[in-house]
Coordinates of C-alpha atoms and ligand atoms in Angstrom, one line a residue:
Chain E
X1 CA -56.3 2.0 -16.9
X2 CA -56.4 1.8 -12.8
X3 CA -59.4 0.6 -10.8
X4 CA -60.6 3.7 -10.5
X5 CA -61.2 4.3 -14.3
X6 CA -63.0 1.1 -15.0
X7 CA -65.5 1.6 -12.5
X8 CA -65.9 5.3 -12.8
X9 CA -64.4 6.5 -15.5
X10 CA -67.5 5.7 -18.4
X11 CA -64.5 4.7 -20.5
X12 CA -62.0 7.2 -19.6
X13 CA -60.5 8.5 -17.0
X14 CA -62.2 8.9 -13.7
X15 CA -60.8 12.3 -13.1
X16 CA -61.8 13.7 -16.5
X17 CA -65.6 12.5 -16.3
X18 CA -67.1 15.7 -15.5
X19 CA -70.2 13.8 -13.7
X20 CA -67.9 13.6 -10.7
X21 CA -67.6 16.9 -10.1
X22 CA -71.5 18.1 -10.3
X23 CA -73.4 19.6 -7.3
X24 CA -76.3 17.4 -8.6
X25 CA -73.9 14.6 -6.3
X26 CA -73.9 16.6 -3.5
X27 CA -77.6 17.0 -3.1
X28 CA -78.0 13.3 -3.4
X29 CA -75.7 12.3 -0.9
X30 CA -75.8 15.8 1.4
X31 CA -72.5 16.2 1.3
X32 CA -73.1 19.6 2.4
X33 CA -73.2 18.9 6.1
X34 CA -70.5 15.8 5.8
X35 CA -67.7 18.1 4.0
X36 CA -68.6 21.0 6.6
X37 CA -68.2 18.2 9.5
X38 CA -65.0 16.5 8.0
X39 CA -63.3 20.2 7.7
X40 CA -64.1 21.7 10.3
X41 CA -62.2 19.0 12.4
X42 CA -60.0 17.8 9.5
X43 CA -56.5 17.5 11.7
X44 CA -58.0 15.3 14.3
X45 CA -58.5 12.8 12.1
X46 CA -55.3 10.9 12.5
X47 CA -56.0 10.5 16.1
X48 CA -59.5 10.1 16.1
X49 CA -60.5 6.1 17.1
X50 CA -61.6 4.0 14.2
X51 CA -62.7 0.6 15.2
X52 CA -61.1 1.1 18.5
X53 CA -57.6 2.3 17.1
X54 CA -56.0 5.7 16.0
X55 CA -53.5 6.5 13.6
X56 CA -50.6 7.1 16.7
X57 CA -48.2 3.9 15.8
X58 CA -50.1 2.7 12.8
X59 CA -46.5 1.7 11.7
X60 CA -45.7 -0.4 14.2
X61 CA -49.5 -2.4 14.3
X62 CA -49.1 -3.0 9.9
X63 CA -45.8 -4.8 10.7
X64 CA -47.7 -7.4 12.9
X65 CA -48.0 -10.6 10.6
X66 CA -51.6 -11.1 10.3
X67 CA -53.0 -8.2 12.6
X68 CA -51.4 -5.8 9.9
X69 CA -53.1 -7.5 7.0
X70 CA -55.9 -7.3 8.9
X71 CA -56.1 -3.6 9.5
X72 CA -54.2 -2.3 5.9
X73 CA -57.4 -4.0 4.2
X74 CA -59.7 -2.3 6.6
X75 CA -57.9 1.0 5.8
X76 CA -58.3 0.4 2.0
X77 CA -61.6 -1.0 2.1
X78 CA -62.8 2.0 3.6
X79 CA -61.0 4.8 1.6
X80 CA -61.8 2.8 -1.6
X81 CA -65.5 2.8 -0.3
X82 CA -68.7 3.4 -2.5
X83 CA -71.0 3.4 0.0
X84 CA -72.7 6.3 0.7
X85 CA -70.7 7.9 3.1
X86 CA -71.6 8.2 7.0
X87 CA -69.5 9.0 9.1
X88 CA -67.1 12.6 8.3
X89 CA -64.6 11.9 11.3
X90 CA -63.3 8.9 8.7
X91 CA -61.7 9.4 5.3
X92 CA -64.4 7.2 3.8
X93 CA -64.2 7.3 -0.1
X94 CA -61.3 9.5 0.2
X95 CA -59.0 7.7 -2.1
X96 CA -57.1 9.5 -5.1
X97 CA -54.8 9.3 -7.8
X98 CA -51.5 11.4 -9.1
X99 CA -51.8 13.4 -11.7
X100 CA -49.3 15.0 -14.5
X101 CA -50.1 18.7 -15.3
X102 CA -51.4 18.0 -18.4
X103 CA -54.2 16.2 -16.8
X104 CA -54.4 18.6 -13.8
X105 CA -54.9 21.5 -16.2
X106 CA -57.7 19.6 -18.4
X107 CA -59.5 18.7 -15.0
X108 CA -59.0 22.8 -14.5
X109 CA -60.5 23.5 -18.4
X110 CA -62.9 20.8 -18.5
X111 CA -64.1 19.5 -15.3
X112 CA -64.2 21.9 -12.1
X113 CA -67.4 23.1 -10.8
X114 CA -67.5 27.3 -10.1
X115 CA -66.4 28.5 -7.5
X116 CA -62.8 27.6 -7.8
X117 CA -60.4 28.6 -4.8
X118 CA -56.8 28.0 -3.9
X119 CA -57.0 27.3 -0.2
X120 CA -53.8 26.5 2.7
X121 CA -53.2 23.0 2.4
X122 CA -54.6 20.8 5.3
X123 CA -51.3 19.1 5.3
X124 CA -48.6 20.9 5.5
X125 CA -50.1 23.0 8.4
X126 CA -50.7 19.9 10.5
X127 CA -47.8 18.3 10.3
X128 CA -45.3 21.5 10.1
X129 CA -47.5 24.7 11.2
X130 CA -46.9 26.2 7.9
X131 CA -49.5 27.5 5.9
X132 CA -49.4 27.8 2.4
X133 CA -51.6 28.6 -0.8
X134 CA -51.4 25.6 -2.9
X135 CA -54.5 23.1 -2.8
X136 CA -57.2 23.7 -5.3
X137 CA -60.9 23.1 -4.6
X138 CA -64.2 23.2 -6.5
X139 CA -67.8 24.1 -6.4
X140 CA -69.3 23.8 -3.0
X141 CA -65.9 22.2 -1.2
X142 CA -64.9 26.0 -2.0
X143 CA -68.1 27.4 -0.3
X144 CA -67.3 25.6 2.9
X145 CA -63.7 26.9 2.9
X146 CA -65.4 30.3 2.9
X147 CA -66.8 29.3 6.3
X148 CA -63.3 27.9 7.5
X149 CA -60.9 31.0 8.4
X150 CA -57.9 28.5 9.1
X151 CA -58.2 27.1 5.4
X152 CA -58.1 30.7 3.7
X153 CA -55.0 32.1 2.6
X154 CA -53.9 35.7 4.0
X155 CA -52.0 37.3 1.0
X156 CA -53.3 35.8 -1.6
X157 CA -56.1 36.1 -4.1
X158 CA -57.9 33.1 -3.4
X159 CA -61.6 33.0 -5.5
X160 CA -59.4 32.2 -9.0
X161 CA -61.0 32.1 -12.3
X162 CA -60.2 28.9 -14.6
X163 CA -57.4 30.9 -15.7
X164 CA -55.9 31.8 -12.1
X165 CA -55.8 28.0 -11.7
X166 CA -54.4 26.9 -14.3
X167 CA -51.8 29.6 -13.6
X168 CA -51.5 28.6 -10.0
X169 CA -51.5 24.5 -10.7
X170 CA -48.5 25.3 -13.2
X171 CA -46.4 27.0 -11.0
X172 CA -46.6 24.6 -8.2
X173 CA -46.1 22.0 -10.6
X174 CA -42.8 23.6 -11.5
X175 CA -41.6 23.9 -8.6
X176 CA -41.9 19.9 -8.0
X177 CA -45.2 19.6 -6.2
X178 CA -47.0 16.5 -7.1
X179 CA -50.2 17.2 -8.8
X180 CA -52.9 14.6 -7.1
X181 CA -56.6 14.5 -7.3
X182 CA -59.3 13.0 -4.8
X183 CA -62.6 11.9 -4.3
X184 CA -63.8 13.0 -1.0
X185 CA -65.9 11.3 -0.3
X186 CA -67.1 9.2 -3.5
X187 CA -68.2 10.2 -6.1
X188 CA -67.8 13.9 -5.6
X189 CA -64.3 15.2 -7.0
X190 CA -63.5 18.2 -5.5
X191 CA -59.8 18.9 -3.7
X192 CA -56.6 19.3 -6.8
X193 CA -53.8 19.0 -4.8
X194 CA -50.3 19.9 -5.0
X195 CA -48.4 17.4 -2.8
X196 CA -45.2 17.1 -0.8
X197 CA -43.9 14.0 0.9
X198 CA -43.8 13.4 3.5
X199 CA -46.0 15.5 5.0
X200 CA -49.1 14.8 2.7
X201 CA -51.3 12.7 4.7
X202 CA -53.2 11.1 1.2
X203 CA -49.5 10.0 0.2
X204 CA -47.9 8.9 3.4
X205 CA -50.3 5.8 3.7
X206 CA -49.0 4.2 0.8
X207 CA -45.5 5.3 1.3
X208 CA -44.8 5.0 4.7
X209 CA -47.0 1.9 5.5
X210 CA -47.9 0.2 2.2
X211 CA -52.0 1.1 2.4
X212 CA -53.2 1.7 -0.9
X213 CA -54.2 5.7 -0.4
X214 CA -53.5 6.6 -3.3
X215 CA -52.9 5.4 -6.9
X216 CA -49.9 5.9 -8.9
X217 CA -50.8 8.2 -12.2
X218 CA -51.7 7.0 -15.6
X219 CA -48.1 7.2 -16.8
X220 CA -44.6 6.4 -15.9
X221 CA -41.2 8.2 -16.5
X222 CA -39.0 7.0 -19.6
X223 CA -35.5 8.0 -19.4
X224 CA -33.8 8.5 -22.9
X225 CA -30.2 8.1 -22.4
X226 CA -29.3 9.0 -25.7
X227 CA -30.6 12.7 -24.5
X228 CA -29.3 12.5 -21.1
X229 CA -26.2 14.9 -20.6
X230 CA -25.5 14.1 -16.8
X231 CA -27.0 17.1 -15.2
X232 CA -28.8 15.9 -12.7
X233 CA -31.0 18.7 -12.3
X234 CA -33.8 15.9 -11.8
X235 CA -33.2 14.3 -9.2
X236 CA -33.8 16.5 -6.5
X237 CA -37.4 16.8 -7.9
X238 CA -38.5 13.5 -7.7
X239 CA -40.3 12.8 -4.2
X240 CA -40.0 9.1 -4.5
X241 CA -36.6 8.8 -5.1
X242 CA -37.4 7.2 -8.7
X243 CA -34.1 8.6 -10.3
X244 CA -30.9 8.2 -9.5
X245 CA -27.2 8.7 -10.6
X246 CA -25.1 6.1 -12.5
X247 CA -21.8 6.7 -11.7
X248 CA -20.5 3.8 -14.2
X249 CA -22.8 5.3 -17.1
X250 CA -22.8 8.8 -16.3
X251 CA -26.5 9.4 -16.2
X252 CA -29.4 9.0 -14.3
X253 CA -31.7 5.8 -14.3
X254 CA -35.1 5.4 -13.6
X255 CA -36.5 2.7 -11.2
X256 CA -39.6 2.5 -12.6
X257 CA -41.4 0.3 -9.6
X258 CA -40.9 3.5 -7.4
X259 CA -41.8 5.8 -9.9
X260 CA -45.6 7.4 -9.4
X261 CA -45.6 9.6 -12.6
X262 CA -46.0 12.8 -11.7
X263 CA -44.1 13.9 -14.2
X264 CA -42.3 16.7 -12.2
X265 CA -39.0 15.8 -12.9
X266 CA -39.5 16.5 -16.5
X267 CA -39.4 20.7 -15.9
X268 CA -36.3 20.4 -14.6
X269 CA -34.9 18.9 -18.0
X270 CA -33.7 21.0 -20.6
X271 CA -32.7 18.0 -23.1
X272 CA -35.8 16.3 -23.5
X273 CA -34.5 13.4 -21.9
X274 CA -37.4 12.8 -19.5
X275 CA -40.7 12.1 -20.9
X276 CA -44.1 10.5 -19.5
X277 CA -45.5 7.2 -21.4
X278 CA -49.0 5.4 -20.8
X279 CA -48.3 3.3 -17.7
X280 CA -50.1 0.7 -19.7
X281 CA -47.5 0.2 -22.5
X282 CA -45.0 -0.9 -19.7
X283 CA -44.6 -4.3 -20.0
X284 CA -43.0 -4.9 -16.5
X285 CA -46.8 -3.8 -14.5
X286 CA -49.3 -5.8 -15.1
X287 CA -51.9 -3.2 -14.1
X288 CA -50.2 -2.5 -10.7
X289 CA -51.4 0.9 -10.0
Chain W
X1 CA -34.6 0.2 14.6
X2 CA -34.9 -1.9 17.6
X3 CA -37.6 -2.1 19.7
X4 CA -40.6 1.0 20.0
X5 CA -40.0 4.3 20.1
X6 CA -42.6 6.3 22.7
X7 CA -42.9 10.4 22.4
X8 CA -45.0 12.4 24.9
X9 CA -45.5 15.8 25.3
X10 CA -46.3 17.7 28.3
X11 CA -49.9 19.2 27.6
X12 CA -49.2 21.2 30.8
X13 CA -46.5 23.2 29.2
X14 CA -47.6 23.0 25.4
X15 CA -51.1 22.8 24.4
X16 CA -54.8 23.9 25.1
X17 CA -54.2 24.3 28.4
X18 CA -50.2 25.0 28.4
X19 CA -48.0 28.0 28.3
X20 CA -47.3 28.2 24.7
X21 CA -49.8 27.8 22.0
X22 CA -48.0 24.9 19.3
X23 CA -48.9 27.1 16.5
X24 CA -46.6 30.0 17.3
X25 CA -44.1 27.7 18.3
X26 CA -44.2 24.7 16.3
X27 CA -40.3 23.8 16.6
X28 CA -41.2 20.1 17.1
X29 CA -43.2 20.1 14.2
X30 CA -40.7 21.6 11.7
X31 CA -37.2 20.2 13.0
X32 CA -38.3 16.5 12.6
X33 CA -37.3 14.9 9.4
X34 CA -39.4 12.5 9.0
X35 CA -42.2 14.8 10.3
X36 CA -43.5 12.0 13.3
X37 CA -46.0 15.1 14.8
X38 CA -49.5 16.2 14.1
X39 CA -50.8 19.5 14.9
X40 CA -54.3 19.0 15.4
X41 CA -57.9 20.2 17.5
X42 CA -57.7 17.7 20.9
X43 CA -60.4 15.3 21.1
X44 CA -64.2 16.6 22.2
X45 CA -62.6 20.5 22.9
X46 CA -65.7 22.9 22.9
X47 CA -64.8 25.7 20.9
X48 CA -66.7 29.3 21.1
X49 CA -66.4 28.9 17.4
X50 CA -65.9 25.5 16.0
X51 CA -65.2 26.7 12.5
X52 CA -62.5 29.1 14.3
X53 CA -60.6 26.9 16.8
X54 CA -58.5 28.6 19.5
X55 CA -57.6 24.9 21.3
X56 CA -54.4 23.1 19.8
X57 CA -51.9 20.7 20.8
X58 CA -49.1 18.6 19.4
X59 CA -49.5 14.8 18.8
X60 CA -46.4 12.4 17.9
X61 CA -48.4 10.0 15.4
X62 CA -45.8 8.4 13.3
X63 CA -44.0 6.7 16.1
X64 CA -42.3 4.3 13.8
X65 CA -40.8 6.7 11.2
X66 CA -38.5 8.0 14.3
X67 CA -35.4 8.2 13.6
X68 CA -34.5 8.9 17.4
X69 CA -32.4 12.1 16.5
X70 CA -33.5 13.8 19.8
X71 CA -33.6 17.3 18.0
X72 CA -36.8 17.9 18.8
X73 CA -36.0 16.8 22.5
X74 CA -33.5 19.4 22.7
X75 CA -34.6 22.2 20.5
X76 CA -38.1 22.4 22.5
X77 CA -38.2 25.4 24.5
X78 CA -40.4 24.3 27.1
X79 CA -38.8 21.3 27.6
X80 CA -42.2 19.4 26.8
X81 CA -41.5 16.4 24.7
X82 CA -39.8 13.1 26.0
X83 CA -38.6 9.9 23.4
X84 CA -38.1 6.7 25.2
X85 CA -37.5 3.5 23.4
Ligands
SF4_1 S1 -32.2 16.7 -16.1 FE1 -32.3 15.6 -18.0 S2 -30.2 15.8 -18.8 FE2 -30.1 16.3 -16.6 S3 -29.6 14.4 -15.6 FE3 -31.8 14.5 -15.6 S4 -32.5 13.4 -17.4 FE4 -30.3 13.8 -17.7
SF4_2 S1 -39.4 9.8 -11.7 FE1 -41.6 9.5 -11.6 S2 -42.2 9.9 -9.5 FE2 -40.1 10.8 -9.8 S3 -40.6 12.9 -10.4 FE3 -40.4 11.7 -12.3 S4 -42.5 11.1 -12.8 FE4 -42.5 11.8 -10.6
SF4_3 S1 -36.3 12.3 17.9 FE1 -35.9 13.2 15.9 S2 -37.0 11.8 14.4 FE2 -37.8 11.4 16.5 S3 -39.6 12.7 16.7 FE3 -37.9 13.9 17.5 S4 -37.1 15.1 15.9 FE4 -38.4 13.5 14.9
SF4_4 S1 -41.4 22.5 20.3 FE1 -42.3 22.2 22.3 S2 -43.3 24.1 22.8 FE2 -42.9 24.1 20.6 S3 -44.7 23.2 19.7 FE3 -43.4 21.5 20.0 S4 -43.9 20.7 22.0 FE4 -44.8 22.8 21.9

């Protein structure tokens, strides 16, 4: 189990301990008025000064020996916060985790607070000017959408019922969008994403410049060659660039170090060959989330 | 990739104040690989309607991840972003 379920999953997982999702947490921390705050000015976050600096050549700064250690702990320390949040120009508490559908879908069944609604995702309209219908919200995150025109999709239905989601959250998924789930802030759950690298701004931290934003899911890909006929339908799916071809064995292999568990490449198998294990039965991780 | 790479855009031409608005054009934002811009609200604009914002302009935040390709150099068409290493 990850960080995240130890502290705060009351012997689960985080994500399926429906606590986190109550309003009862957002009357005790007002969250109201600090998730109306955050979104209404949710794109200038990157180039908003914390502590002096923006995000505009974070890249460059984390390389600098001890400068960089420096700030990537600062940057962790405050997404991984549990302090009541102050400040909604910061992603404080915002930290999250990757999930497979199966767990997306009992989050859906089991855990959302009403109303649920499919809004445009934050990211990929601030860093490509696209919207597009694909990040779920819950309970009174989805009431301050309803204030946010920007945020609500034109076409489509976007109040779902648990049912919608679930529909919604599957497709996506098949498609190879990464199913990820967030406190923001802590300890209110409330934003199901479908991600795409490198454009989602919870993801590229960790990818890009090796700040924890994110941790990797609960499970890890196992490749059974004995299944594998050489397809390589997967590949393409996988956002990390986990799998790859073998041109000596004539299949794919996993590098399981780059692997998040997502678990998307597995639709695009029609051999069973790809399957997700507990990331805790592989010897080689030592908890590394 | 040696040395820093440095992106400005000309907020005269694109922008709040510019001739074209960055979300009907966007070009920069979608011909970039790597996707090194952010479209995003600038810094203390007063809005009519905050939760509606008209003001938007085009920020190069992932310096580092440029790959110094130049497309979006020569695919803007107001001739509003310079890369200089
Ligand atoms: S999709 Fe399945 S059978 Fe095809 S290459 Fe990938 S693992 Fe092998
Ligand atoms: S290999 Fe891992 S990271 Fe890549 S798609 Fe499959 S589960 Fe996701
Ligand atoms: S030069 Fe190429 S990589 Fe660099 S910002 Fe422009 S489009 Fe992106
Ligand atoms: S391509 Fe040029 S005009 Fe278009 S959004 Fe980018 S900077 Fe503005």
């Amino acid at each position: 189990m990850c960080e995240l379920c130890m502290k705060h999953g009351a012997g689960g997982k985080w994500y399926l301990n429906a606590r986190h999702y109550s309003n009862e947490i957002v009357e005790k921390y007002n969250l109201r008025d600090f998730l109306m705050e955050q979104y209404t000015n949710f794109e200038q976050m990157q180039v908003r000064p914390v502590m002096g600096f923006n995000g505009v050549g974070l890249g460059y700064r984390v390389r600098i020996p001890i400068i960089g250690r420096i700030i990537k702990g600062f940057a962790e320390r405050m997404l991984t916060s549990t302090n009541p949040p102050t400040n909604p120009f910061r992603a404080e508490g915002h930290i999250g985790q990757v999930v497979p559908l199966e767990d997306a879908v009992a989050i859906l069944e089991h855990c959302a607070a009403e109303p649920i609604i499919e809004k445009n995702c934050m990211c990929r309209f601030m860093s490509r000017g696209i919207e597009e219908a694909c990040c779920i919200n819950f309970g009174v995150m989805s009431e301050i959408i309803d204030k946010l025109p920007r945020f609500i999709p034109e076409k489509e239905k976007y109040h779902l019922t648990r049912r919608e989601a679930v529909e919604r959250i599957t497709a996506h998924n098949k498609k190879g969008y990464i199913g990820t789930i967030w406190f923001g802030p802590f300890p209110y759950i409330n934003n199901l994403c479908s991600c795409a690298s490198p454009e989602c701004a919870g993801i590229r931290p960790r990818v890009d410049y090796g700040i924890k934003s994110i941790f990797k899911a609960e499970y890890v890909i196992e490749a059974h060659a004995d299944k594998c006929t050489g397809c390589r339908a997967c590949i393409s799916l996988c956002q990390f660039g986990a799998l790859s071809w073998s041109w000596t064995l004539k299949r794919v292999i996993v590098d399981q170090e780059k692997c998040y568990g997502c678990g998307v490449c597995r639709h695009a198998c029609k051999h069973g060959a790809l399957s997700l294990i507990p990331r805790d039965s592989f010897p080689g991780f030592d908890g590394e989330y | 990739m040696k040395g820093k790479t440095k992106i400005s855009i000309d907020y005269a031409r694109c922008g709040e104040s510019g001739r074209v608005d960055p979300r009907t054009c966007g070009i920069c934002l979608r011909v970039c690989g790597p996707a090194v811009f952010l479209l995003h609200q600038p810094l203390g604009a007063v809005e009519e309607n905050p939760y509606k914002p008209r003001q938007w302009r085009v920020t190069a935040v992932h310096l580092s991840l440029c790959t110094r390709c130049m497309k979006c150099v020569e695919l803007c068409p107001e001739k509003a972003v310079t890369v200089t290493w």
